[in-house]
Amino acid sequence: MVEMAQLVRLVESKDETNWHNALVDVASSLGFDSVMCAAVPSKHAGVESSFVHSNYSLEWRSHYLSAKLYEVDPTVTHCRRSVLPLVWEPETFIQHRQIELYEEASGFGIRAGVTFPMHGSNGEAGLISFATDALPGGSFTDRLVHYMADLALVRDYAFESALPFIHGRASAEPVPHMTKRELEVLKWIMAGKSSWEISRITSCAEATVNFHISNIRQKFGVNTRQQAIVKAIALGMITPEDPHR
C-alpha cells in the first residue's frame, strides 16, 4: 500500500530532480521498476514543449523520440481519448509498427504495464505509465489488481504536483478561502473517509457533505477529491500529520 509520506514527497518537491526521484521511488515500492510521466500544458502544444520524466534507459528514450514512436504508440492514442487506465496486453499492439514497438521496448525491460491518462482542468494532457519486465498476465495481473487503486492515487498526486513544472514556471497560486466546515471535511477526506462516514462524524446530512466537497473542488479548480487534497497540502492548508488521520 502506498504511504502518504511518499505522496507528500511528490507534493513538496521544489525542483524536477527531487520530484523525479520521488516518483521513481514510489513506483518501485509498488513493484514497478520503470515509470514514465509525460504531459503538455495544452492539447494543442507540440512535442517540444512536453514535460517528460522517466527512468527508462536513455537508449530507449532516444530511439522512441527519434523514430517518433509516440505517433503509433497505442497508449498515447488511448490517453488522448479516455480517462480510464489501459493495461498492456498482447492485443494492445496490433499494427505492424506497434508490434515492433512492443518487441523493442521489451528488449529494454518494458514488457508489462499499465498507463493512466492525465487530463487537467486547464487543458493539460498527458499520461503516466508503470512498467516491469514481467510477462503480461499471471502474477503480473494479480499484482496489478492489488495495486490498481494505489497507482491511480499516485497518478493524481504526480500530475497535480507536476503542474508547475509542466507549465514551466513556479506556481504563484493564491490560497483560497475555506470555511471552518470545509477545512474539516477536507481533513476527513485526507483521512480516507467517505461522504457517508464524514456525515456521521460531523452529524450532518450526506448531501451537505457533498455540497461542501463540491465547493472545495470549485475553489481549487480541480475535478476530484484527491486533487483537492494535493493542492491543500501544497498550499500548506492541511498537513499529513493532522490528527484526523
GROMACS .gro file of C-alpha atoms in nm:
model
  245
    1MET     CA    1   0.000   0.000   0.000
    2VAL     CA    2   0.129   0.344  -0.089
    3GLU     CA    3   0.227   0.559   0.210
    4MET     CA    4   0.103   0.917   0.249
    5ALA     CA    5   0.462   1.027   0.313
    6GLN     CA    6   0.556   0.908  -0.036
    7LEU     CA    7   0.278   1.116  -0.191
    8VAL     CA    8   0.364   1.421   0.019
    9ARG     CA    9   0.722   1.393  -0.102
   10LEU     CA   10   0.593   1.448  -0.456
   11VAL     CA   11   0.388   1.749  -0.350
   12GLU     CA   12   0.673   1.907  -0.155
   13SER     CA   13   0.933   1.866  -0.429
   14LYS     CA   14   1.070   2.210  -0.514
   15ASP     CA   15   1.250   2.104  -0.830
   16GLU     CA   16   1.215   1.844  -1.102
   17THR     CA   17   1.507   1.632  -0.982
   18ASN     CA   18   1.353   1.574  -0.640
   19TRP     CA   19   1.011   1.520  -0.800
   20HIS     CA   20   1.159   1.263  -1.041
   21ASN     CA   21   1.329   1.073  -0.760
   22ALA     CA   22   1.010   1.073  -0.553
   23LEU     CA   23   0.812   0.929  -0.845
   24VAL     CA   24   1.066   0.656  -0.918
   25ASP     CA   25   1.078   0.559  -0.550
   26VAL     CA   26   0.702   0.531  -0.506
   27ALA     CA   27   0.670   0.329  -0.828
   28SER     CA   28   0.945   0.095  -0.713
   29SER     CA   29   0.777   0.046  -0.375
   30LEU     CA   30   0.471  -0.085  -0.560
   31GLY     CA   31   0.676  -0.331  -0.764
   32PHE     CA   32   0.725  -0.131  -1.084
   33ASP     CA   33   1.090  -0.073  -1.168
   34SER     CA   34   1.008   0.151  -1.465
   35VAL     CA   35   0.791   0.461  -1.471
   36MET     CA   36   0.730   0.735  -1.724
   37CYS     CA   37   0.530   1.054  -1.689
   38ALA     CA   38   0.472   1.282  -1.988
   39ALA     CA   39   0.245   1.583  -2.026
   40VAL     CA   40   0.191   1.901  -2.224
   41PRO     CA   41   0.042   2.230  -2.098
   42SER     CA   42  -0.238   2.207  -2.355
   43LYS     CA   43  -0.371   1.953  -2.603
   44HIS     CA   44  -0.251   2.177  -2.885
   45ALA     CA   45   0.108   2.204  -2.761
   46GLY     CA   46   0.384   2.043  -2.963
   47VAL     CA   47   0.615   1.762  -2.856
   48GLU     CA   48   0.892   2.015  -2.799
   49SER     CA   49   0.701   2.159  -2.503
   50SER     CA   50   0.647   1.821  -2.339
   51PHE     CA   51   0.727   1.760  -1.974
   52VAL     CA   52   0.880   1.412  -1.965
   53HIS     CA   53   1.034   1.225  -1.674
   54SER     CA   54   1.126   0.860  -1.683
   55ASN     CA   55   1.380   0.609  -1.562
   56TYR     CA   56   1.360   0.420  -1.891
   57SER     CA   57   1.704   0.368  -2.042
   58LEU     CA   58   1.847   0.665  -2.228
   59GLU     CA   59   1.898   0.450  -2.538
   60TRP     CA   60   1.530   0.354  -2.549
   61ARG     CA   61   1.410   0.709  -2.487
   62SER     CA   62   1.632   0.845  -2.762
   63HIS     CA   63   1.511   0.580  -3.008
   64TYR     CA   64   1.146   0.636  -2.911
   65LEU     CA   65   1.173   1.009  -2.983
   66SER     CA   66   1.392   0.993  -3.294
   67ALA     CA   67   1.170   0.727  -3.452
   68LYS     CA   68   0.858   0.921  -3.348
   69LEU     CA   69   0.711   0.608  -3.195
   70TYR     CA   70   0.466   0.821  -2.999
   71GLU     CA   71   0.278   0.856  -3.329
   72VAL     CA   72   0.194   0.483  -3.327
   73ASP     CA   73   0.207   0.410  -2.953
   74PRO     CA   74  -0.141   0.276  -2.859
   75THR     CA   75  -0.103   0.401  -2.502
   76VAL     CA   76  -0.070   0.758  -2.630
   77THR     CA   77  -0.372   0.720  -2.858
   78HIS     CA   78  -0.577   0.573  -2.575
   79CYS     CA   79  -0.493   0.852  -2.331
   80ARG     CA   80  -0.600   1.120  -2.576
   81ARG     CA   81  -0.948   0.971  -2.590
   82SER     CA   82  -1.011   0.820  -2.249
   83VAL     CA   83  -0.985   0.876  -1.875
   84LEU     CA   84  -0.963   0.502  -1.799
   85PRO     CA   85  -0.635   0.316  -1.741
   86LEU     CA   86  -0.501   0.088  -2.013
   87VAL     CA   87  -0.345  -0.243  -1.909
   88TRP     CA   88  -0.095  -0.358  -2.168
   89GLU     CA   89  -0.198  -0.682  -2.336
   90PRO     CA   90  -0.054  -0.850  -2.647
   91GLU     CA   91  -0.373  -0.741  -2.823
   92THR     CA   92  -0.296  -0.378  -2.739
   93PHE     CA   93  -0.021  -0.374  -3.001
   94ILE     CA   94  -0.191  -0.494  -3.319
   95GLN     CA   95  -0.049  -0.293  -3.610
   96HIS     CA   96   0.288  -0.387  -3.755
   97ARG     CA   97   0.472  -0.082  -3.618
   98GLN     CA   98   0.302  -0.126  -3.281
   99ILE     CA   99   0.418  -0.487  -3.262
  100GLU     CA  100   0.770  -0.373  -3.344
  101LEU     CA  101   0.743  -0.104  -3.076
  102TYR     CA  102   0.641  -0.360  -2.814
  103GLU     CA  103   0.916  -0.604  -2.912
  104GLU     CA  104   1.178  -0.330  -2.899
  105ALA     CA  105   1.051  -0.198  -2.565
  106SER     CA  106   1.058  -0.550  -2.420
  107GLY     CA  107   1.427  -0.563  -2.502
  108PHE     CA  108   1.473  -0.270  -2.263
  109GLY     CA  109   1.277  -0.428  -1.979
  110ILE     CA  110   0.945  -0.261  -2.061
  111ARG     CA  111   0.727  -0.566  -2.111
  112ALA     CA  112   0.414  -0.545  -1.893
  113GLY     CA  113   0.247  -0.237  -1.753
  114VAL     CA  114  -0.044  -0.003  -1.715
  115THR     CA  115  -0.093   0.351  -1.843
  116PHE     CA  116  -0.314   0.612  -1.678
  117PRO     CA  117  -0.440   0.916  -1.872
  118MET     CA  118  -0.398   1.262  -1.721
  119HIS     CA  119  -0.637   1.545  -1.806
  120GLY     CA  120  -0.614   1.879  -1.625
  121SER     CA  121  -0.883   2.137  -1.562
  122ASN     CA  122  -0.692   2.395  -1.771
  123GLY     CA  123  -0.635   2.179  -2.077
  124GLU     CA  124  -0.323   1.995  -1.965
  125ALA     CA  125  -0.294   1.645  -2.106
  126GLY     CA  126  -0.062   1.354  -2.054
  127LEU     CA  127  -0.008   1.005  -1.923
  128ILE     CA  128   0.182   0.808  -1.664
  129SER     CA  129   0.298   0.451  -1.724
  130PHE     CA  130   0.413   0.196  -1.468
  131ALA     CA  131   0.606  -0.092  -1.622
  132THR     CA  132   0.804  -0.403  -1.539
  133ASP     CA  133   1.000  -0.675  -1.716
  134ALA     CA  134   0.749  -0.939  -1.602
  135LEU     CA  135   0.543  -1.128  -1.857
  136PRO     CA  136   0.186  -0.999  -1.905
  137GLY     CA  137  -0.086  -1.196  -1.731
  138GLY     CA  138  -0.041  -1.440  -1.444
  139SER     CA  139   0.135  -1.298  -1.139
  140PHE     CA  140   0.161  -0.955  -1.301
  141THR     CA  141  -0.216  -0.933  -1.336
  142ASP     CA  142  -0.256  -1.038  -0.973
  143ARG     CA  143  -0.018  -0.763  -0.862
  144LEU     CA  144  -0.193  -0.509  -1.080
  145VAL     CA  145  -0.533  -0.592  -0.934
  146HIS     CA  146  -0.387  -0.549  -0.586
  147TYR     CA  147  -0.222  -0.213  -0.657
  148MET     CA  148  -0.452  -0.052  -0.915
  149ALA     CA  149  -0.612   0.189  -0.666
  150ASP     CA  150  -0.270   0.286  -0.529
  151LEU     CA  151  -0.138   0.352  -0.879
  152ALA     CA  152  -0.437   0.573  -0.958
  153LEU     CA  153  -0.366   0.768  -0.640
  154VAL     CA  154  -0.002   0.810  -0.740
  155ARG     CA  155  -0.121   0.935  -1.080
  156ASP     CA  156  -0.336   1.203  -0.913
  157TYR     CA  157  -0.058   1.324  -0.685
  158ALA     CA  158   0.209   1.308  -0.955
  159PHE     CA  159   0.002   1.504  -1.205
  160GLU     CA  160  -0.112   1.776  -0.968
  161SER     CA  161   0.233   1.822  -0.815
  162ALA     CA  162   0.395   1.838  -1.161
  163LEU     CA  163   0.171   2.115  -1.295
  164PRO     CA  164   0.415   2.397  -1.208
  165PHE     CA  165   0.686   2.210  -1.399
  166ILE     CA  166   0.452   2.128  -1.688
  167HIS     CA  167   0.380   2.497  -1.731
  168GLY     CA  168   0.748   2.576  -1.696
  169ARG     CA  169   0.722   2.810  -1.402
  170ALA     CA  170   0.671   2.809  -1.028
  171SER     CA  171   0.311   2.837  -0.925
  172ALA     CA  172   0.208   3.158  -0.755
  173GLU     CA  173  -0.138   3.029  -0.684
  174PRO     CA  174  -0.328   3.216  -0.411
  175VAL     CA  175  -0.465   3.024  -0.115
  176PRO     CA  176  -0.844   3.004  -0.149
  177HIS     CA  177  -1.062   3.091   0.148
  178MET     CA  178  -1.218   2.788   0.314
  179THR     CA  179  -1.488   2.789   0.578
  180LYS     CA  180  -1.423   2.604   0.904
  181ARG     CA  181  -1.657   2.326   0.794
  182GLU     CA  182  -1.491   2.295   0.451
  183LEU     CA  183  -1.150   2.258   0.615
  184GLU     CA  184  -1.289   1.993   0.847
  185VAL     CA  185  -1.437   1.800   0.555
  186LEU     CA  186  -1.108   1.834   0.365
  187LYS     CA  187  -0.916   1.682   0.654
  188TRP     CA  188  -1.156   1.390   0.680
  189ILE     CA  189  -1.119   1.328   0.306
  190MET     CA  190  -0.742   1.316   0.356
  191ALA     CA  191  -0.804   1.058   0.629
  192GLY     CA  192  -0.977   0.841   0.369
  193LYS     CA  193  -1.334   0.888   0.488
  194SER     CA  194  -1.631   0.863   0.251
  195SER     CA  195  -1.908   1.123   0.233
  196TRP     CA  196  -2.131   0.895   0.438
  197GLU     CA  197  -1.863   0.846   0.705
  198ILE     CA  198  -1.797   1.220   0.723
  199SER     CA  199  -2.169   1.285   0.762
  200ARG     CA  200  -2.178   1.051   1.061
  201ILE     CA  201  -1.868   1.206   1.218
  202THR     CA  202  -1.984   1.566   1.172
  203SER     CA  203  -2.353   1.498   1.243
  204CYS     CA  204  -2.477   1.649   0.919
  205ALA     CA  205  -2.652   1.512   0.612
  206GLU     CA  206  -2.451   1.330   0.346
  207ALA     CA  207  -2.593   1.574   0.088
  208THR     CA  208  -2.448   1.860   0.293
  209VAL     CA  209  -2.107   1.693   0.297
  210ASN     CA  210  -2.120   1.652  -0.081
  211PHE     CA  211  -2.218   2.019  -0.111
  212HIS     CA  212  -1.906   2.116   0.086
  213ILE     CA  213  -1.691   1.886  -0.128
  214SER     CA  214  -1.831   2.044  -0.444
  215ASN     CA  215  -1.743   2.389  -0.309
  216ILE     CA  216  -1.393   2.272  -0.219
  217ARG     CA  217  -1.330   2.136  -0.569
  218GLN     CA  218  -1.461   2.456  -0.724
  219LYS     CA  219  -1.239   2.676  -0.508
  220PHE     CA  220  -0.932   2.472  -0.600
  221GLY     CA  221  -1.034   2.443  -0.966
  222VAL     CA  222  -0.998   2.064  -0.964
  223ASN     CA  223  -1.214   1.768  -1.062
  224THR     CA  224  -1.151   1.512  -0.788
  225ARG     CA  225  -1.122   1.489  -0.412
  226GLN     CA  226  -0.765   1.363  -0.432
  227GLN     CA  227  -0.660   1.659  -0.647
  228ALA     CA  228  -0.809   1.887  -0.382
  229ILE     CA  229  -0.603   1.713  -0.113
  230VAL     CA  230  -0.286   1.755  -0.319
  231LYS     CA  231  -0.349   2.128  -0.362
  232ALA     CA  232  -0.437   2.176   0.004
  233ILE     CA  233  -0.112   2.010   0.115
  234ALA     CA  234   0.094   2.202  -0.141
  235LEU     CA  235  -0.056   2.532  -0.022
  236GLY     CA  236   0.004   2.446   0.343
  237MET     CA  237  -0.365   2.439   0.432
  238ILE     CA  238  -0.351   2.087   0.577
  239THR     CA  239  -0.068   1.853   0.675
  240PRO     CA  240  -0.037   1.473   0.662
  241GLU     CA  241   0.027   1.478   1.038
  242ASP     CA  242  -0.321   1.617   1.102
  243PRO     CA  243  -0.489   1.438   1.399
  244HIS     CA  244  -0.781   1.339   1.174
  245ARG     CA  245  -0.557   1.066   1.030
   0.00000   0.00000   0.00000
